Amino acid sequence: MSRTREDVAVPRQGGPRYSSLAELIDAQLYMPFPFRSNPREAEAEAGVEEWLRECGLLDEPGVAEMIAATRPAQLASYSSPAVDPGILQIVAHQIAYQFVFDDRAEQIGHRWPDRLMPMLCESVAVLRDGAAPATALGAALADLYRQVQERCTPEQAARWAWKSREYVHGLLYEAVAQTGAAPPRIDLCASIRSLTAGIEPFHPLYEAAQRREVPARELHHPVLRRMTRLSVDAAVWTADLFSAVKEQRAGGVINLALAHQGRQRCSLPAAVSLAIRQVNGAVREFEGLWSGIRAELSPAGSGYVDGMIGWISGCYHWSRTTPRYAETAAAPALR
């Protein structure tokens, strides 16, 4: 569970002036990892469209428009720049699926949390029991699980399924949190956000991308486990900075910047600055742990950590360019 103090000081007015919220983020965010992209991005984009069509999801209202604005293959490329084409395609499929699933869960959960249950239970049944799906979303998940099983070892596929179930549960927690009268505590928001980020299910794919298996002593090492938590938080909190305008207009509450705004009763730019401090702290701690353990890891272990780094950098560069968060570039940065 992520922890954070809630008695942080709200940034005072004055200091540098920025033309937009996006410029403020770019100026204040600490991002030591360089931009990289996968050279097979265009192929992955074509593959996503074909896969969504085969699963029947492109025929559902709003999905084609959402995919065009979200660019899942681009996020796959930025977050997974060094993986082979097969892994990249699975990553792109999974990102596309999660965006469809997440948007639908948000639409239903904001108004009728109890109506989420059939959708979530179908997903758990597919992942846990291998049950036959009854919907297009369920069929897409079942096919995605098949792809993972074909590429991963049984142990890796089991970890993928477990982490994917955590993601499903997180969407239910988010729906419940939406019904509260008061803004959620920042630590509660961060904990739910770490699940709904849906990033940890990708980690077994980065295991599978290595030439040799990551040794168990490295995979379960306390330092790597802490780095996993930090990398997920840093990646999804960075996306929260850019999505805060969109989420605020939609009435969302599970967003780190909006959680700070609700607790501190400050402007959105001031809340974004508070969230940036939290992101920067996570990135710096990750950096320190990485420099301390890097020499001890096998090539497979180092490649696995590269997958974590890819999401930290990839979420930043994707978030600042995706049409999904275009409102941030126009939002004023005045406090």
Short mmCIF file of C-alpha atoms in Angstrom, two decimals:
data_model
loop_
_atom_site.label_atom_id
_atom_site.label_comp_id
_atom_site.label_asym_id
_atom_site.label_seq_id
_atom_site.Cartn_x
_atom_site.Cartn_y
_atom_site.Cartn_z
CA MET A 1 0.00 0.00 0.00
CA SER A 2 1.32 3.43 -0.88
CA ARG A 3 1.71 5.86 1.97
CA THR A 4 1.84 9.64 1.93
CA ARG A 5 1.52 12.41 4.46
CA GLU A 6 -1.65 14.45 4.13
CA ASP A 7 -0.37 17.53 5.98
CA VAL A 8 1.83 18.68 3.11
CA ALA A 9 2.23 22.38 2.49
CA VAL A 10 0.31 23.82 -0.44
CA PRO A 11 2.69 25.61 -2.85
CA ARG A 12 2.52 29.37 -2.39
CA GLN A 13 1.65 31.75 -5.18
CA GLY A 14 4.50 33.47 -6.97
CA GLY A 15 7.55 32.01 -8.62
CA PRO A 16 7.64 30.93 -12.27
CA ARG A 17 4.56 31.43 -14.40
CA TYR A 18 3.46 28.81 -16.90
CA SER A 19 1.18 29.19 -19.89
CA SER A 20 -0.70 25.95 -19.21
CA LEU A 21 -1.03 23.09 -16.80
CA ALA A 22 0.93 20.89 -19.21
CA GLU A 23 3.83 23.37 -19.18
CA LEU A 24 3.79 23.41 -15.38
CA ILE A 25 4.03 19.60 -15.32
CA ASP A 26 6.87 19.53 -17.84
CA ALA A 27 8.80 22.12 -15.84
CA GLN A 28 8.39 20.54 -12.39
CA LEU A 29 8.38 16.81 -13.07
CA TYR A 30 11.62 14.92 -12.52
CA MET A 31 12.09 12.47 -15.40
CA PRO A 32 15.63 11.06 -15.55
CA PHE A 33 14.78 8.29 -18.00
CA PRO A 34 15.06 9.17 -21.71
CA PHE A 35 12.31 8.86 -24.26
CA ARG A 36 12.42 5.63 -26.25
CA SER A 37 9.97 4.00 -28.65
CA ASN A 38 9.63 0.60 -30.24
CA PRO A 39 10.45 0.50 -33.98
CA ARG A 40 7.52 -1.89 -34.55
CA GLU A 41 4.88 0.54 -33.29
CA ALA A 42 3.08 0.86 -36.65
CA GLU A 43 2.72 -2.91 -36.91
CA ALA A 44 1.37 -3.08 -33.37
CA GLU A 45 -1.17 -0.36 -34.18
CA ALA A 46 -2.48 -2.33 -37.16
CA GLY A 47 -2.55 -5.47 -35.05
CA VAL A 48 -4.62 -3.80 -32.32
CA GLU A 49 -7.26 -2.66 -34.80
CA GLU A 50 -7.50 -6.11 -36.35
CA TRP A 51 -7.70 -7.83 -32.95
CA LEU A 52 -10.40 -5.50 -31.62
CA ARG A 53 -12.41 -6.08 -34.79
CA GLU A 54 -12.06 -9.86 -34.49
CA CYS A 55 -13.22 -9.70 -30.86
CA GLY A 56 -16.26 -7.60 -31.83
CA LEU A 57 -15.26 -4.64 -29.69
CA LEU A 58 -14.82 -2.18 -32.56
CA ASP A 59 -18.52 -2.63 -33.37
CA GLU A 60 -19.56 -1.38 -29.93
CA PRO A 61 -20.56 2.31 -29.55
CA GLY A 62 -17.71 4.73 -28.95
CA VAL A 63 -14.89 2.18 -28.94
CA ALA A 64 -13.35 3.11 -32.30
CA GLU A 65 -13.32 6.80 -31.37
CA MET A 66 -11.85 6.07 -27.96
CA ILE A 67 -9.06 3.92 -29.42
CA ALA A 68 -8.21 6.64 -31.95
CA ALA A 69 -7.92 9.21 -29.14
CA THR A 70 -6.08 6.90 -26.74
CA ARG A 71 -3.49 5.33 -29.08
CA PRO A 72 -2.83 2.08 -27.18
CA ALA A 73 -0.09 0.96 -29.59
CA GLN A 74 1.76 4.21 -28.95
CA LEU A 75 1.64 3.64 -25.19
CA ALA A 76 2.83 0.07 -25.79
CA SER A 77 5.70 1.38 -27.92
CA TYR A 78 6.76 4.02 -25.38
CA SER A 79 6.47 1.72 -22.36
CA SER A 80 8.02 -1.35 -24.01
CA PRO A 81 10.64 0.02 -26.41
CA ALA A 82 13.01 -2.96 -26.40
CA VAL A 83 10.68 -5.97 -26.50
CA ASP A 84 10.29 -8.22 -29.53
CA PRO A 85 7.30 -7.82 -31.89
CA GLY A 86 5.37 -10.70 -30.32
CA ILE A 87 5.52 -9.29 -26.80
CA LEU A 88 4.84 -5.78 -28.10
CA GLN A 89 1.65 -6.97 -29.79
CA ILE A 90 0.38 -8.62 -26.61
CA VAL A 91 1.20 -5.47 -24.63
CA ALA A 92 -0.69 -3.35 -27.18
CA HIS A 93 -3.70 -5.70 -27.11
CA GLN A 94 -3.75 -5.63 -23.33
CA ILE A 95 -3.57 -1.84 -23.16
CA ALA A 96 -6.42 -1.53 -25.65
CA TYR A 97 -8.51 -4.07 -23.75
CA GLN A 98 -7.91 -2.33 -20.43
CA PHE A 99 -8.92 1.05 -21.82
CA VAL A 100 -12.19 -0.39 -23.14
CA PHE A 101 -12.81 -2.25 -19.90
CA ASP A 102 -11.83 0.70 -17.69
CA ASP A 103 -13.97 3.23 -19.56
CA ARG A 104 -16.99 0.95 -19.41
CA ALA A 105 -16.47 0.26 -15.72
CA GLU A 106 -16.20 4.00 -15.10
CA GLN A 107 -19.39 4.77 -17.00
CA ILE A 108 -21.34 2.14 -15.09
CA GLY A 109 -19.62 2.42 -11.73
CA HIS A 110 -20.07 6.17 -11.32
CA ARG A 111 -23.86 5.78 -11.40
CA TRP A 112 -24.63 2.16 -10.53
CA PRO A 113 -21.74 0.43 -8.70
CA ASP A 114 -23.82 -2.71 -8.17
CA ARG A 115 -24.27 -3.13 -11.95
CA LEU A 116 -20.52 -3.66 -12.27
CA MET A 117 -20.77 -7.05 -10.65
CA PRO A 118 -21.67 -9.18 -13.73
CA MET A 119 -18.89 -7.57 -15.76
CA LEU A 120 -16.28 -7.99 -13.04
CA CYS A 121 -17.36 -11.50 -12.09
CA GLU A 122 -17.14 -12.64 -15.71
CA SER A 123 -13.54 -11.40 -15.83
CA VAL A 124 -12.59 -13.17 -12.61
CA ALA A 125 -14.22 -16.38 -13.83
CA VAL A 126 -12.26 -16.25 -17.09
CA LEU A 127 -8.97 -15.56 -15.31
CA ARG A 128 -9.39 -17.88 -12.34
CA ASP A 129 -11.49 -20.73 -13.65
CA GLY A 130 -11.04 -20.62 -17.40
CA ALA A 131 -14.79 -20.09 -17.74
CA ALA A 132 -16.35 -19.52 -21.15
CA PRO A 133 -17.07 -15.81 -21.72
CA ALA A 134 -20.58 -14.54 -22.42
CA THR A 135 -19.75 -11.05 -23.73
CA ALA A 136 -17.41 -9.47 -26.28
CA LEU A 137 -15.30 -8.05 -23.45
CA GLY A 138 -15.06 -11.46 -21.85
CA ALA A 139 -14.12 -13.03 -25.18
CA ALA A 140 -11.37 -10.44 -25.65
CA LEU A 141 -9.99 -11.21 -22.18
CA ALA A 142 -10.09 -14.96 -22.83
CA ASP A 143 -8.19 -14.52 -26.08
CA LEU A 144 -5.67 -12.22 -24.42
CA TYR A 145 -5.13 -14.83 -21.70
CA ARG A 146 -4.55 -17.43 -24.43
CA GLN A 147 -1.89 -15.22 -26.01
CA VAL A 148 -0.16 -14.81 -22.66
CA GLN A 149 -0.21 -18.55 -21.98
CA GLU A 150 1.29 -19.28 -25.39
CA ARG A 151 4.18 -16.89 -24.84
CA CYS A 152 4.82 -17.20 -21.07
CA THR A 153 5.79 -20.08 -18.80
CA PRO A 154 2.94 -21.47 -16.64
CA GLU A 155 4.34 -19.59 -13.63
CA GLN A 156 4.52 -16.32 -15.55
CA ALA A 157 1.01 -16.76 -16.93
CA ALA A 158 -0.27 -17.48 -13.41
CA ARG A 159 1.29 -14.25 -12.16
CA TRP A 160 -0.29 -12.40 -15.09
CA ALA A 161 -3.73 -13.79 -14.22
CA TRP A 162 -3.32 -12.98 -10.53
CA LYS A 163 -2.28 -9.38 -11.19
CA SER A 164 -5.07 -9.02 -13.74
CA ARG A 165 -7.61 -10.09 -11.10
CA GLU A 166 -6.20 -7.42 -8.77
CA TYR A 167 -6.86 -4.88 -11.52
CA VAL A 168 -10.47 -6.06 -11.79
CA HIS A 169 -10.97 -5.78 -8.04
CA GLY A 170 -9.49 -2.27 -8.10
CA LEU A 171 -12.25 -1.08 -10.43
CA LEU A 172 -14.84 -2.18 -7.87
CA TYR A 173 -12.99 -0.33 -5.10
CA GLU A 174 -12.97 2.76 -7.32
CA ALA A 175 -16.72 2.54 -7.87
CA VAL A 176 -17.32 2.27 -4.12
CA ALA A 177 -15.02 5.23 -3.43
CA GLN A 178 -17.01 7.31 -5.92
CA THR A 179 -20.12 6.98 -3.74
CA GLY A 180 -18.52 8.67 -0.70
CA ALA A 181 -19.64 12.11 0.42
CA ALA A 182 -16.10 13.27 1.25
CA PRO A 183 -12.99 13.13 -0.95
CA PRO A 184 -11.00 9.92 -0.36
CA ARG A 185 -7.85 10.09 1.74
CA ILE A 186 -4.71 10.48 -0.34
CA ASP A 187 -3.27 7.14 0.79
CA LEU A 188 -6.56 5.39 -0.02
CA CYS A 189 -6.67 7.03 -3.44
CA ALA A 190 -3.07 5.96 -4.10
CA SER A 191 -3.78 2.38 -3.09
CA ILE A 192 -6.81 2.09 -5.36
CA ARG A 193 -4.95 3.84 -8.17
CA SER A 194 -2.10 1.34 -7.98
CA LEU A 195 -4.61 -1.42 -8.75
CA THR A 196 -6.63 0.37 -11.42
CA ALA A 197 -3.40 1.39 -13.17
CA GLY A 198 -3.27 -2.16 -14.48
CA ILE A 199 0.51 -1.97 -14.91
CA GLU A 200 1.65 -4.94 -12.85
CA PRO A 201 -0.03 -7.48 -15.17
CA PHE A 202 2.52 -6.44 -17.80
CA HIS A 203 5.49 -7.43 -15.65
CA PRO A 204 5.26 -11.20 -16.40
CA LEU A 205 5.45 -10.28 -20.09
CA TYR A 206 8.77 -8.57 -19.40
CA GLU A 207 9.92 -11.76 -17.69
CA ALA A 208 8.96 -13.66 -20.83
CA ALA A 209 10.84 -11.16 -22.99
CA GLN A 210 14.18 -12.15 -21.43
CA ARG A 211 16.41 -14.80 -22.96
CA ARG A 212 16.52 -16.62 -19.64
CA GLU A 213 14.08 -16.67 -16.75
CA VAL A 214 14.54 -14.11 -14.02
CA PRO A 215 15.91 -16.02 -10.98
CA ALA A 216 13.33 -16.36 -8.22
CA ARG A 217 15.74 -14.84 -5.68
CA GLU A 218 15.79 -11.67 -7.80
CA LEU A 219 12.11 -11.63 -8.73
CA HIS A 220 11.09 -11.79 -5.06
CA HIS A 221 13.95 -9.74 -3.64
CA PRO A 222 12.64 -7.10 -1.18
CA VAL A 223 14.41 -4.32 -3.07
CA LEU A 224 12.89 -5.35 -6.41
CA ARG A 225 9.49 -5.64 -4.80
CA ARG A 226 9.83 -2.10 -3.49
CA MET A 227 11.00 -0.94 -6.91
CA THR A 228 7.91 -2.55 -8.45
CA ARG A 229 5.66 -0.56 -6.15
CA LEU A 230 7.54 2.68 -6.79
CA SER A 231 7.59 2.22 -10.57
CA VAL A 232 3.85 1.56 -10.76
CA ASP A 233 3.08 4.54 -8.55
CA ALA A 234 5.39 6.87 -10.46
CA ALA A 235 3.93 5.80 -13.81
CA VAL A 236 0.26 6.04 -12.91
CA TRP A 237 0.62 9.18 -10.82
CA THR A 238 2.32 10.84 -13.79
CA ALA A 239 -0.67 9.93 -15.96
CA ASP A 240 -2.92 11.38 -13.21
CA LEU A 241 -1.21 14.75 -13.58
CA PHE A 242 -2.24 14.95 -17.22
CA SER A 243 -5.67 13.34 -16.78
CA ALA A 244 -6.77 15.50 -13.82
CA VAL A 245 -8.67 18.00 -16.00
CA LYS A 246 -10.52 15.23 -17.81
CA GLU A 247 -11.29 13.37 -14.58
CA GLN A 248 -12.45 16.51 -12.79
CA ARG A 249 -14.92 17.31 -15.56
CA ALA A 250 -16.18 13.71 -15.51
CA GLY A 251 -16.67 13.75 -11.75
CA GLY A 252 -13.88 11.29 -10.97
CA VAL A 253 -12.18 11.18 -7.58
CA ILE A 254 -9.56 8.43 -7.84
CA ASN A 255 -6.78 10.60 -9.19
CA LEU A 256 -3.76 11.68 -7.15
CA ALA A 257 -3.96 15.36 -8.11
CA LEU A 258 -7.70 15.52 -7.42
CA ALA A 259 -7.18 13.77 -4.08
CA HIS A 260 -4.73 16.50 -3.08
CA GLN A 261 -7.16 19.16 -4.25
CA GLY A 262 -10.01 17.65 -2.26
CA ARG A 263 -7.97 17.34 0.92
CA GLN A 264 -6.12 20.67 0.72
CA ARG A 265 -9.03 22.66 -0.80
CA CYS A 266 -6.64 24.32 -3.22
CA SER A 267 -6.64 25.13 -6.92
CA LEU A 268 -6.01 22.36 -9.43
CA PRO A 269 -2.55 23.71 -10.43
CA ALA A 270 -1.52 23.82 -6.75
CA ALA A 271 -2.82 20.26 -6.31
CA VAL A 272 -0.93 19.12 -9.40
CA SER A 273 2.26 20.60 -7.92
CA LEU A 274 1.69 18.63 -4.72
CA ALA A 275 1.18 15.45 -6.74
CA ILE A 276 4.34 16.18 -8.73
CA ARG A 277 6.32 16.27 -5.49
CA GLN A 278 4.99 12.80 -4.72
CA VAL A 279 5.89 11.50 -8.17
CA ASN A 280 9.37 12.99 -7.94
CA GLY A 281 9.92 11.38 -4.56
CA ALA A 282 8.95 7.95 -5.93
CA VAL A 283 11.21 8.33 -8.98
CA ARG A 284 14.19 9.42 -6.88
CA GLU A 285 13.74 6.54 -4.45
CA PHE A 286 13.49 4.13 -7.40
CA GLU A 287 16.67 5.57 -8.86
CA GLY A 288 18.53 5.13 -5.60
CA LEU A 289 17.45 1.53 -5.16
CA TRP A 290 18.27 0.75 -8.80
CA SER A 291 21.80 2.12 -8.50
CA GLY A 292 22.35 0.09 -5.35
CA ILE A 293 21.19 -3.30 -6.66
CA ARG A 294 21.94 -3.07 -10.37
CA ALA A 295 25.37 -4.72 -10.18
CA GLU A 296 23.91 -7.69 -8.29
CA LEU A 297 21.29 -8.59 -10.89
CA SER A 298 21.53 -11.06 -13.74
CA PRO A 299 20.99 -9.82 -17.31
CA ALA A 300 17.44 -11.17 -17.08
CA GLY A 301 16.85 -9.29 -13.84
CA SER A 302 18.19 -6.07 -15.35
CA GLY A 303 15.93 -6.53 -18.37
CA TYR A 304 12.98 -7.01 -16.05
CA VAL A 305 13.76 -3.72 -14.31
CA ASP A 306 14.03 -2.07 -17.73
CA GLY A 307 10.37 -2.99 -18.13
CA MET A 308 9.55 -1.00 -14.99
CA ILE A 309 11.59 1.96 -16.22
CA GLY A 310 9.79 1.80 -19.55
CA TRP A 311 6.45 2.46 -17.86
CA ILE A 312 7.77 5.41 -15.85
CA SER A 313 9.14 7.10 -18.96
CA GLY A 314 6.47 5.82 -21.33
CA CYS A 315 3.51 7.05 -19.28
CA TYR A 316 5.02 10.53 -19.18
CA HIS A 317 5.71 10.84 -22.90
CA TRP A 318 2.41 9.21 -23.88
CA SER A 319 0.35 11.30 -21.43
CA ARG A 320 1.72 14.60 -22.68
CA THR A 321 0.89 13.81 -26.34
CA THR A 322 -2.26 11.66 -26.31
CA PRO A 323 -5.49 13.32 -27.49
CA ARG A 324 -7.17 11.66 -24.49
CA TYR A 325 -5.64 14.33 -22.24
CA ALA A 326 -5.55 17.20 -24.72
CA GLU A 327 -7.49 19.44 -22.32
CA THR A 328 -4.43 19.70 -20.11
CA ALA A 329 -2.49 21.63 -22.73
CA ALA A 330 -5.22 24.28 -22.74
CA ALA A 331 -5.91 24.39 -19.01
CA PRO A 332 -4.56 27.49 -17.27
CA ALA A 333 -1.78 27.08 -14.71
CA LEU A 334 -2.75 30.05 -12.54
CA ARG A 335 -3.04 29.07 -8.91
#
